[in-house]
Amino acid sequence: MTRVLELDGITKRFGATLANDDVSLHLDRGEVVALLGENGAGKTTLMSILFGHYTADAGEVRVEGRALPPGRARAAIRAGVGMVHQHFALAPNLTVLENVMTGTEPLWRPRSDRAAARRRLAGLAERFGLPVEPEARVSDLSVGERQRVEILKALYNEARILILDEPTAVLTTQQAERLFATLREMAAQGLSIIFISHKLHEVMSASDRVVVLRGGRVVAERATAETDKGELAELMVGRKVERPARPPARPGAVLLEAADLHVAGKGGAALNGVDFRLHAGETLGIIGVSGNGQTTLAGVVSGLLAPERGALRVHGAALRRHDVPHAIAAGIGRIPEDRNAEGVVGDMSTWENAVLERLWAPEFSRRGVVRRGAARAAAARILTDYDVRGARVDGRVRLLSGGNMQKLILGRVLEAGPDILVAAQPSRGLDEGAIADVHRRLIAARERGAGVLLISEDLDEVIALADRIRAIVGGRLSPAIPAERADARRLGLMMAGDWTEAETIEREAADAL
Amino acid sequence: MSVILDILASVGMWEAVLRIATPLILGTLGVLLCERVGVLNLGIEGIMTFGAMIGWLTVYSGADLWTGLAAAALAGAAFGMLHAALTVPLGLSQHVTGLGITLFASSFSYYIFRLAVPTASSPPTVEPFRPLPVPGLSEIPFLGPVLFNQTAPTYLALALVALLAWGLYRTPLGLAVRMTGENPHAVEAQGIDPIRLRIGTIMAGSALMGVAGAFLTLAAFNSFFPTMVQGRGWICIALVVFALWRPGRALLGALLFAFFDAFQLRLQTAVEGVPYQLFLMLPYLLSILALIVMARRARVPQALMQPYRRGER
Ligand SMILES: Nc1ncnc2c1ncn2[C@@H]1O[C@H](COP(=O)(O)OP(=O)(O)O)[C@@H](O)[C@H]1O
Ligand SMILES: [Mg+2]
């Protein structure tokens, strides 16, 4: 095995934070290494140093035995390092070809050779099975396709070492599987790959070796074949994390009832006759392949979208007007799917975000004037009660990590004491510790007597939290099965639209009552 | 009706269109460059004024006309560097900086002008650029005098449109410039320094603004007076939106505006009994209309007015 990359004693501080502490790491040709660590462990920082975005305070990066000059992205690219950023570095208004070509020719050349570039791109796309339309505008591409462009960009720069920063954070399960198949293929062709992740199952299935980073230090290194999820979880978090268990349900009255809901959503996101009931003190889990109407369903229940047909009854009555203020007033709380876009206003302060949904409550405003003192006190309470780390009452929310942002949102919603809680993908992108916290909160809300509508793609999460599970397929809901009778195969069938088994089970469950 | 037809049929009218359009073409290209790289430059009104003054002063002190244009370009680039220094590495508000530069450059122009000619009551003149007939082509009836009997800076402006269109869309540097206006992080990830690229491009764009101003004193009016730019800079800002940030359309927009302007000037004298102010408003009203129609299709550079800081998202 030839060693292609060595990081030696990398240390990096940001003010008081020690983001990387004497980190050493190596990579061999044709190897896939997973860099595993919780949010804030220093993974992105380490890779940014390798790529020359940041300059290390100490330590050295060597590619094929030669030291890279620090802080120079250009030098890293020349040495054959390619990076797929966590937030894609693409220009949406430009074409795929233009995005790939930028910076690959001498800047002062009087004419760029687009024809040659197009040929070369087509060749790479073919060789690695990454089809793209070179003249398509990037803004017209799906997230998966954009990632493909990012990978092609690196390959076009003749990368022999490819680094992917949380590549699956934005992908659906199927897209992620495809990505890992591509990475395997690339490794087989002699590329060396580091991918960053905090998801254990993908680390287990896609890597040859795992390097675990915690608090800026390498805490362990394992051959993937010689470890397991449990060990890795413990190494990553530094203690045993256990997701909380769900006590038996004591369902009460019907809180929320949907009858024949129809919404003409865009592109496969429509609802075509959705019926369900949600009781007090129970969690109803909705699983499904993304794009089958989950987002639309969450939108309707939380008041963002009005149904075109059908009724939504809260406590037995329809909303006076179907909009968000009335939904909130009726006791519906919402944890949105995309917390950055819909959950918080990133450039506003923590306290402003903390009271955003209840600004008109007499507690927080009087005669149109915000009661800052009360609002800030409420925010401070949320920060301590919900263990939101790294936040100041006056700090901008954008600077929080995903997990802490989600805890803030949870605090905001739950402090209002909603009867009904719509939780859409509540632990997407979070690390193990934060997931456990979120789960604990959701269980506590149900124990308090709220009805929780949990919409999630994560089957483990749904099985752990939900009392009854239904699948959403093409804008319709499958029959409900009790969580005790759910297994991967059965849920897979339900998500694929085969509901015969689920119908039998639902009937049995009804008969048993 | 016949009055209008008479105006439209006259060579003088169409000749004037290209002349009036020249500073607008130059200025719009300047703004376009700055915005393509992601920076709004509201300094244009002042930079044009300063370019007009310094161009005039250079020639007035004995240099030739081309040296005057070059001086205006240099001065423009210098103001561009000031704007860039404040807005790019320091990331200050582009609106405030630009307006500040406009105020500063305008007053500074007047100040230098008064130092140079403390007493003159009527502005001293220089010998301006003369029309330069293109041999052969200028003989063509109607089209000849309209297109091929203009001054050298007008030809320069037209050539710059082609050059910029080529530069932005056909060269690696142009691609890097456009990419910087869309997503500077992406440029940086490809190993190019977006900060240097922004500073350089803003300087080039501001140099064009300076030349646009100098055209007024060295080819159109042959003397300098402090209010002579008269909002042309602001028109250029609007024309860039109208042009959807493309050089070819910038030419079109400038010509359209110049057409209305030339037309209303002639209407003023031809039509009696209507306050001339109404005619003065005409080109602006039509510009607003055109802007409303075009701006709906605008694809604004995504990183316009967003300061770039290394390592921060
Ligand atoms: N540009 C920065 N300025 C200040 N602190 C930073 C910066 N980037 C990262 N950090 C801090 O460094 C630590 C590691 O961050 P990061 O490398 O992004 O972690 P990861 O990618 O593992 O989630 C965190 O505590 C983070 O807040
Ligand atoms: Mg990261």
Tab-separated table of C-alpha atoms in Angstrom, chain B:
chain	number	residue	atom	x	y	z
B	1	MET	CA	-47.537	63.879	-36.313
B	2	SER	CA	-45.476	65.239	-39.165
B	3	VAL	CA	-43.242	66.933	-36.618
B	4	ILE	CA	-42.371	63.567	-35.162
B	5	LEU	CA	-41.716	62.076	-38.562
B	6	ASP	CA	-39.496	64.984	-39.472
B	7	ILE	CA	-37.454	64.451	-36.367
B	8	LEU	CA	-37.159	60.726	-36.941
B	9	ALA	CA	-36.051	61.263	-40.527
B	10	SER	CA	-33.278	63.719	-39.697
B	11	VAL	CA	-29.662	62.601	-39.728
B	12	GLY	CA	-28.864	64.982	-36.898
B	13	MET	CA	-31.235	63.188	-34.564
B	14	TRP	CA	-29.666	59.769	-35.112
B	15	GLU	CA	-26.174	61.116	-34.982
B	16	ALA	CA	-26.991	62.605	-31.607
B	17	VAL	CA	-28.308	59.290	-30.308
B	18	LEU	CA	-24.915	57.652	-30.546
B	19	ARG	CA	-23.208	60.704	-29.070
B	20	ILE	CA	-25.571	60.929	-26.112
B	21	ALA	CA	-25.298	57.173	-25.619
B	22	THR	CA	-21.497	57.088	-25.395
B	23	PRO	CA	-21.057	58.115	-21.736
B	24	LEU	CA	-23.984	55.903	-20.807
B	25	ILE	CA	-22.408	52.935	-22.579
B	26	LEU	CA	-19.096	53.477	-20.822
B	27	GLY	CA	-20.670	54.054	-17.430
B	28	THR	CA	-23.021	51.105	-17.741
B	29	LEU	CA	-20.164	48.804	-18.667
B	30	GLY	CA	-18.317	50.069	-15.611
B	31	VAL	CA	-21.228	49.373	-13.271
B	32	LEU	CA	-21.790	46.049	-14.949
B	33	LEU	CA	-18.234	44.941	-14.288
B	34	CYS	CA	-18.455	45.880	-10.627
B	35	GLU	CA	-21.785	44.146	-10.154
B	36	ARG	CA	-20.716	41.059	-12.051
B	37	VAL	CA	-17.996	40.583	-9.492
B	38	GLY	CA	-20.509	41.129	-6.707
B	39	VAL	CA	-20.109	44.757	-5.680
B	40	LEU	CA	-22.556	47.617	-6.098
B	41	ASN	CA	-20.749	50.839	-6.967
B	42	LEU	CA	-22.904	53.870	-6.261
B	43	GLY	CA	-19.771	55.967	-6.514
B	44	ILE	CA	-20.358	56.259	-10.252
B	45	GLU	CA	-22.052	59.650	-10.196
B	46	GLY	CA	-19.093	61.179	-8.370
B	47	ILE	CA	-16.469	59.241	-10.275
B	48	MET	CA	-17.955	60.480	-13.545
B	49	THR	CA	-17.871	64.041	-12.278
B	50	PHE	CA	-14.284	63.651	-11.229
B	51	GLY	CA	-13.376	62.021	-14.550
B	52	ALA	CA	-15.017	64.912	-16.394
B	53	MET	CA	-13.058	67.432	-14.359
B	54	ILE	CA	-9.664	65.727	-14.435
B	55	GLY	CA	-9.943	64.966	-18.148
B	56	TRP	CA	-10.747	68.567	-18.858
B	57	LEU	CA	-8.037	69.884	-16.527
B	58	THR	CA	-5.365	67.651	-18.054
B	59	VAL	CA	-6.135	68.901	-21.523
B	60	TYR	CA	-6.580	72.476	-20.334
B	61	SER	CA	-3.065	72.336	-18.885
B	62	GLY	CA	-1.661	71.465	-22.276
B	63	ALA	CA	-1.745	67.700	-22.594
B	64	ASP	CA	-3.426	66.029	-25.557
B	65	LEU	CA	-6.936	64.612	-25.512
B	66	TRP	CA	-5.917	60.966	-25.137
B	67	THR	CA	-3.782	61.835	-22.140
B	68	GLY	CA	-6.900	63.496	-20.744
B	69	LEU	CA	-8.900	60.288	-21.158
B	70	ALA	CA	-6.074	58.277	-19.609
B	71	ALA	CA	-5.954	60.633	-16.624
B	72	ALA	CA	-9.701	60.175	-16.144
B	73	ALA	CA	-9.318	56.401	-16.315
B	74	LEU	CA	-6.540	56.477	-13.731
B	75	ALA	CA	-8.506	58.723	-11.419
B	76	GLY	CA	-11.524	56.430	-11.807
B	77	ALA	CA	-9.390	53.416	-10.960
B	78	ALA	CA	-8.084	55.225	-7.889
B	79	PHE	CA	-11.610	55.885	-6.623
B	80	GLY	CA	-12.412	52.288	-7.502
B	81	MET	CA	-9.553	51.177	-5.321
B	82	LEU	CA	-10.899	53.273	-2.452
B	83	HIS	CA	-14.367	51.795	-2.887
B	84	ALA	CA	-12.936	48.291	-3.126
B	85	ALA	CA	-10.671	48.742	-0.118
B	86	LEU	CA	-13.644	49.727	2.037
B	87	THR	CA	-16.188	47.234	0.730
B	88	VAL	CA	-14.154	44.129	-0.107
B	89	PRO	CA	-11.547	43.365	2.544
B	90	LEU	CA	-13.341	45.443	5.180
B	91	GLY	CA	-16.830	44.435	4.072
B	92	LEU	CA	-18.449	47.819	4.784
B	93	SER	CA	-21.890	48.667	3.445
B	94	GLN	CA	-21.650	49.068	-0.294
B	95	HIS	CA	-24.507	51.555	-0.396
B	96	VAL	CA	-23.030	53.860	2.163
B	97	THR	CA	-19.509	53.644	0.775
B	98	GLY	CA	-20.689	54.291	-2.773
B	99	LEU	CA	-22.804	57.289	-1.832
B	100	GLY	CA	-19.937	58.586	0.264
B	101	ILE	CA	-17.612	58.361	-2.694
B	102	THR	CA	-20.132	60.150	-4.894
B	103	LEU	CA	-20.424	63.010	-2.416
B	104	PHE	CA	-16.706	63.182	-1.866
B	105	ALA	CA	-15.669	62.935	-5.511
B	106	SER	CA	-18.217	65.513	-6.630
B	107	SER	CA	-17.150	68.090	-4.072
B	108	PHE	CA	-13.497	67.318	-4.582
B	109	SER	CA	-13.918	67.892	-8.330
B	110	TYR	CA	-15.358	71.323	-7.741
B	111	TYR	CA	-12.641	72.122	-5.253
B	112	ILE	CA	-9.839	71.271	-7.676
B	113	PHE	CA	-11.654	73.044	-10.462
B	114	ARG	CA	-11.787	76.209	-8.388
B	115	LEU	CA	-8.116	75.883	-7.472
B	116	ALA	CA	-7.265	75.620	-11.151
B	117	VAL	CA	-9.502	78.453	-12.346
B	118	PRO	CA	-10.209	80.651	-9.307
B	119	THR	CA	-11.725	83.579	-11.088
B	120	ALA	CA	-13.253	82.586	-14.407
B	121	SER	CA	-16.958	83.336	-14.528
B	122	SER	CA	-17.699	81.379	-17.681
B	123	PRO	CA	-16.049	77.936	-17.739
B	124	PRO	CA	-12.889	77.877	-19.875
B	125	THR	CA	-13.078	75.577	-22.863
B	126	VAL	CA	-10.717	73.093	-24.503
B	127	GLU	CA	-10.480	71.936	-28.073
B	128	PRO	CA	-12.551	68.695	-27.998
B	129	PHE	CA	-12.437	65.454	-29.967
B	130	ARG	CA	-13.588	66.090	-33.530
B	131	PRO	CA	-15.738	63.684	-35.511
B	132	LEU	CA	-13.528	61.128	-37.201
B	133	PRO	CA	-15.110	59.969	-40.429
B	134	VAL	CA	-14.305	56.381	-41.275
B	135	PRO	CA	-12.938	56.507	-44.816
B	136	GLY	CA	-15.403	55.064	-47.296
B	137	LEU	CA	-18.067	54.006	-44.807
B	138	SER	CA	-18.944	57.552	-43.823
B	139	GLU	CA	-19.980	58.194	-47.425
B	140	ILE	CA	-22.943	55.804	-47.186
B	141	PRO	CA	-26.088	57.917	-47.289
B	142	PHE	CA	-27.828	58.350	-43.907
B	143	LEU	CA	-26.034	55.461	-42.150
B	144	GLY	CA	-22.645	56.930	-42.973
B	145	PRO	CA	-22.942	60.150	-40.989
B	146	VAL	CA	-24.958	58.453	-38.241
B	147	LEU	CA	-22.578	55.572	-37.535
B	148	PHE	CA	-19.256	56.415	-39.090
B	149	ASN	CA	-18.803	60.101	-38.430
B	150	GLN	CA	-18.489	59.953	-34.651
B	151	THR	CA	-15.670	60.926	-32.313
B	152	ALA	CA	-12.919	58.479	-31.386
B	153	PRO	CA	-14.223	57.831	-27.829
B	154	THR	CA	-17.558	56.706	-29.291
B	155	TYR	CA	-15.801	54.103	-31.396
B	156	LEU	CA	-13.849	53.150	-28.303
B	157	ALA	CA	-17.066	52.643	-26.329
B	158	LEU	CA	-18.519	50.419	-29.030
B	159	ALA	CA	-15.333	48.388	-29.205
B	160	LEU	CA	-15.398	48.005	-25.430
B	161	VAL	CA	-18.874	46.482	-25.583
B	162	ALA	CA	-17.574	43.743	-27.848
B	163	LEU	CA	-14.410	43.344	-25.835
B	164	LEU	CA	-16.284	43.007	-22.569
B	165	ALA	CA	-18.808	40.585	-23.994
B	166	TRP	CA	-15.952	38.451	-25.213
B	167	GLY	CA	-14.028	38.856	-22.005
B	168	LEU	CA	-16.892	37.888	-19.728
B	169	TYR	CA	-18.200	34.959	-21.717
B	170	ARG	CA	-15.232	33.571	-23.599
B	171	THR	CA	-12.225	33.860	-21.330
B	172	PRO	CA	-11.169	32.083	-18.146
B	173	LEU	CA	-10.795	35.418	-16.389
B	174	GLY	CA	-14.346	36.437	-17.321
B	175	LEU	CA	-15.688	33.166	-16.008
B	176	ALA	CA	-13.841	33.700	-12.747
B	177	VAL	CA	-15.307	37.206	-12.528
B	178	ARG	CA	-18.859	35.966	-13.076
B	179	MET	CA	-18.338	33.133	-10.620
B	180	THR	CA	-17.133	35.597	-7.986
B	181	GLY	CA	-20.358	37.543	-8.361
B	182	GLU	CA	-22.337	34.357	-7.909
B	183	ASN	CA	-20.427	32.574	-5.173
B	184	PRO	CA	-16.996	33.763	-4.036
B	185	HIS	CA	-16.581	30.627	-1.915
B	186	ALA	CA	-16.734	28.543	-5.069
B	187	VAL	CA	-13.996	30.638	-6.641
B	188	GLU	CA	-11.828	30.274	-3.604
B	189	ALA	CA	-12.392	26.515	-3.636
B	190	GLN	CA	-10.954	26.474	-7.163
B	191	GLY	CA	-7.790	28.125	-5.964
B	192	ILE	CA	-8.475	31.719	-7.046
B	193	ASP	CA	-8.412	34.598	-4.579
B	194	PRO	CA	-11.848	36.264	-4.827
B	195	ILE	CA	-10.711	39.319	-2.899
B	196	ARG	CA	-7.994	40.241	-5.350
B	197	LEU	CA	-10.287	39.507	-8.239
B	198	ARG	CA	-12.950	41.790	-6.785
B	199	ILE	CA	-10.545	44.639	-6.153
B	200	GLY	CA	-9.051	44.429	-9.639
B	201	THR	CA	-12.415	44.258	-11.375
B	202	ILE	CA	-13.870	47.159	-9.407
B	203	MET	CA	-10.858	49.256	-10.346
B	204	ALA	CA	-11.295	48.409	-14.018
B	205	GLY	CA	-15.026	49.191	-13.872
B	206	SER	CA	-14.416	52.480	-12.093
B	207	ALA	CA	-11.805	53.433	-14.697
B	208	LEU	CA	-14.558	53.107	-17.315
B	209	MET	CA	-16.746	55.401	-15.205
B	210	GLY	CA	-13.954	57.966	-15.194
B	211	VAL	CA	-13.672	57.782	-18.978
B	212	ALA	CA	-17.452	58.109	-19.256
B	213	GLY	CA	-17.211	61.392	-17.379
B	214	ALA	CA	-14.280	62.636	-19.446
B	215	PHE	CA	-16.304	62.071	-22.595
B	216	LEU	CA	-18.644	64.815	-21.416
B	217	THR	CA	-15.903	67.440	-21.196
B	218	LEU	CA	-13.634	66.235	-23.997
B	219	ALA	CA	-16.150	65.324	-26.676
B	220	ALA	CA	-19.611	66.602	-25.802
B	221	PHE	CA	-19.405	69.978	-24.005
B	222	ASN	CA	-15.718	70.994	-24.198
B	223	SER	CA	-15.786	72.627	-20.781
B	224	PHE	CA	-16.403	71.559	-17.196
B	225	PHE	CA	-19.153	72.620	-14.849
B	226	PRO	CA	-19.835	70.852	-11.562
B	227	THR	CA	-23.403	69.688	-12.227
B	228	MET	CA	-22.763	68.385	-15.711
B	229	VAL	CA	-23.149	64.661	-15.000
B	230	GLN	CA	-26.787	65.314	-14.107
B	231	GLY	CA	-27.771	61.865	-12.889
B	232	ARG	CA	-26.219	59.970	-15.793
B	233	GLY	CA	-24.478	57.761	-13.250
B	234	TRP	CA	-27.775	56.762	-11.692
B	235	ILE	CA	-29.167	56.027	-15.131
B	236	CYS	CA	-26.242	53.659	-15.676
B	237	ILE	CA	-27.098	51.816	-12.464
B	238	ALA	CA	-30.631	51.297	-13.748
B	239	LEU	CA	-29.417	50.381	-17.223
B	240	VAL	CA	-27.414	47.500	-15.807
B	241	VAL	CA	-30.588	45.980	-14.417
B	242	PHE	CA	-32.332	46.659	-17.705
B	243	ALA	CA	-29.393	44.945	-19.430
B	244	LEU	CA	-29.740	41.878	-17.216
B	245	TRP	CA	-26.010	42.280	-16.533
B	246	ARG	CA	-25.032	41.623	-20.157
B	247	PRO	CA	-22.787	43.960	-22.179
B	248	GLY	CA	-24.723	43.640	-25.447
B	249	ARG	CA	-27.972	44.555	-23.777
B	250	ALA	CA	-26.215	47.383	-21.967
B	251	LEU	CA	-25.477	48.885	-25.373
B	252	LEU	CA	-29.100	48.442	-26.350
B	253	GLY	CA	-30.336	50.081	-23.153
B	254	ALA	CA	-27.977	53.017	-23.502
B	255	LEU	CA	-29.063	53.561	-27.109
B	256	LEU	CA	-32.727	53.374	-26.145
B	257	PHE	CA	-32.330	55.953	-23.426
B	258	ALA	CA	-30.245	58.174	-25.684
B	259	PHE	CA	-32.877	57.896	-28.370
B	260	PHE	CA	-35.601	59.191	-26.074
B	261	ASP	CA	-33.315	61.917	-24.850
B	262	ALA	CA	-32.389	63.105	-28.343
B	263	PHE	CA	-36.013	62.883	-29.368
B	264	GLN	CA	-37.370	64.942	-26.510
B	265	LEU	CA	-34.694	67.615	-27.049
B	266	ARG	CA	-35.981	68.072	-30.564
B	267	LEU	CA	-39.606	67.910	-29.496
B	268	GLN	CA	-38.958	70.723	-27.043
B	269	THR	CA	-38.071	73.073	-29.857
B	270	ALA	CA	-40.543	71.707	-32.399
B	271	VAL	CA	-43.679	71.636	-30.278
B	272	GLU	CA	-44.927	74.845	-28.769
B	273	GLY	CA	-47.292	75.439	-25.897
B	274	VAL	CA	-46.195	72.430	-23.857
B	275	PRO	CA	-43.923	73.029	-20.856
B	276	TYR	CA	-40.486	71.699	-21.814
B	277	GLN	CA	-40.166	69.984	-18.424
B	278	LEU	CA	-42.701	67.449	-19.572
B	279	PHE	CA	-40.461	66.470	-22.452
B	280	LEU	CA	-37.484	66.311	-20.128
B	281	MET	CA	-39.275	63.686	-18.098
B	282	LEU	CA	-39.940	61.500	-21.098
B	283	PRO	CA	-36.730	59.431	-21.223
B	284	TYR	CA	-36.875	58.774	-17.492
B	285	LEU	CA	-40.493	57.675	-17.582
B	286	LEU	CA	-39.817	55.355	-20.471
B	287	SER	CA	-36.726	54.010	-18.713
B	288	ILE	CA	-38.791	53.177	-15.677
B	289	LEU	CA	-41.292	51.369	-17.865
B	290	ALA	CA	-38.565	49.445	-19.667
B	291	LEU	CA	-36.994	48.605	-16.344
B	292	ILE	CA	-40.250	47.228	-14.991
B	293	VAL	CA	-40.618	45.009	-18.032
B	294	MET	CA	-37.035	43.775	-18.009
B	295	ALA	CA	-36.346	43.531	-14.309
B	296	ARG	CA	-38.944	40.810	-13.951
B	297	ARG	CA	-36.631	38.540	-15.881
B	298	ALA	CA	-33.502	39.649	-14.101
B	299	ARG	CA	-31.111	37.029	-12.826
B	300	VAL	CA	-29.260	39.065	-10.276
B	301	PRO	CA	-25.702	37.949	-9.458
B	302	GLN	CA	-26.316	35.898	-6.337
B	303	ALA	CA	-23.473	37.319	-4.303
B	304	LEU	CA	-24.210	40.942	-5.199
B	305	MET	CA	-23.713	43.109	-2.106
B	306	GLN	CA	-22.576	40.172	0.014
B	307	PRO	CA	-19.174	40.750	1.513
B	308	TYR	CA	-16.855	37.778	1.299
B	309	ARG	CA	-14.954	36.748	4.365
B	310	ARG	CA	-12.505	33.934	4.176
B	311	GLY	CA	-13.510	30.807	6.001
B	312	GLU	CA	-16.945	32.142	6.945
B	313	ARG	CA	-20.210	31.169	5.403
